[in-house]
GROMACS .gro file of C-alpha atoms in nm:
model
   76
    1MET     CA    1  13.307  12.160   9.212
    2ARG     CA    2  13.187  12.407   9.476
    3ALA     CA    3  13.443  12.288   9.723
    4ALA     CA    4  13.724  12.293   9.465
    5ARG     CA    5  13.644  12.640   9.318
    6PRO     CA    6  13.789  12.849   9.607
    7LYS     CA    7  14.114  12.648   9.596
    8ILE     CA    8  14.190  12.735   9.232
    9PRO     CA    9  14.343  13.080   9.194
   10GLY     CA   10  14.197  13.292   8.917
   11LEU     CA   11  13.895  13.077   8.858
   12PRO     CA   12  13.586  13.298   8.814
   13GLU     CA   13  13.336  13.273   9.097
   14GLY     CA   14  13.053  13.167   8.864
   15PHE     CA   15  13.258  12.899   8.692
   16ARG     CA   16  13.074  12.572   8.633
   17LEU     CA   17  13.189  12.230   8.525
   18HIS     CA   18  12.962  12.273   8.222
   19ASP     CA   19  13.180  12.566   8.112
   20LEU     CA   20  13.457  12.310   8.044
   21ARG     CA   21  13.219  12.135   7.804
   22HIS     CA   22  13.165  12.460   7.609
   23TYR     CA   23  13.537  12.523   7.607
   24LEU     CA   24  13.597  12.175   7.458
   25ALA     CA   25  13.338  12.236   7.188
   26SER     CA   26  13.487  12.571   7.091
   27LEU     CA   27  13.839  12.420   7.091
   28LEU     CA   28  13.733  12.136   6.859
   29ILE     CA   29  13.545  12.365   6.621
   30GLY     CA   30  13.829  12.618   6.619
   31SER     CA   31  14.063  12.336   6.527
   32GLY     CA   32  13.859  12.267   6.215
   33LEU     CA   33  13.678  11.951   6.316
   34ASP     CA   34  13.343  11.878   6.151
   35VAL     CA   35  13.007  11.863   6.316
   36LYS     CA   36  12.995  11.487   6.339
   37VAL     CA   37  13.322  11.466   6.528
   38VAL     CA   38  13.212  11.739   6.770
   39GLN     CA   39  12.874  11.568   6.813
   40HIS     CA   40  13.050  11.242   6.904
   41ARG     CA   41  13.292  11.402   7.147
   42LEU     CA   42  13.010  11.590   7.328
   43ARG     CA   43  12.785  11.283   7.314
   44HIS     CA   44  12.499  11.476   7.155
   45GLY     CA   45  12.218  11.254   7.024
   46SER     CA   46  12.216  11.431   6.691
   47ALA     CA   47  12.426  11.669   6.481
   48GLU     CA   48  12.123  11.905   6.491
   49THR     CA   49  12.168  11.948   6.865
   50THR     CA   50  12.538  12.030   6.811
   51LEU     CA   51  12.460  12.275   6.536
   52GLU     CA   52  12.178  12.443   6.734
   53THR     CA   53  12.415  12.502   7.025
   54TYR     CA   54  12.747  12.567   6.853
   55GLY     CA   55  12.665  12.639   6.487
   56HIS     CA   56  12.769  13.004   6.523
   57LEU     CA   57  13.124  12.895   6.597
   58TRP     CA   58  13.184  12.728   6.261
   59PRO     CA   59  13.327  12.950   5.984
   60ASP     CA   60  13.075  13.092   5.743
   61SER     CA   61  13.044  12.842   5.455
   62ASP     CA   62  12.953  13.116   5.205
   63GLU     CA   63  13.286  13.288   5.280
   64SER     CA   64  13.472  12.958   5.239
   65ALA     CA   65  13.304  12.903   4.903
   66ARG     CA   66  13.395  13.250   4.784
   67ALA     CA   67  13.753  13.200   4.890
   68ALA     CA   68  13.774  12.864   4.711
   69VAL     CA   69  13.641  13.017   4.387
   70GLY     CA   70  13.868  13.321   4.424
   71ALA     CA   71  14.174  13.099   4.473
   72VAL     CA   72  14.117  12.936   4.134
   73GLY     CA   73  14.126  13.266   3.950
   74VAL     CA   74  13.927  13.364   3.648
   75PRO     CA   75  14.107  13.412   3.319
   76GLY     CA   76  14.035  13.745   3.190
   0.00000   0.00000   0.00000
């Protein structure tokens, strides 16, 4: 990686191969995949590890629940 880094235009100097792993995780989560799929793709031993590392990237479940209830509408 160190030898290849200078040959790639625009690649930040501090770029690490591990940064690609984080990019993949954020891409999968942003595409709506659930924690078990992301866990499997990253080869984490548990979903807990995945959630501890990337949990902040999943949409807020409370907001999703409010939106679902709001979409139904309340007769009034």
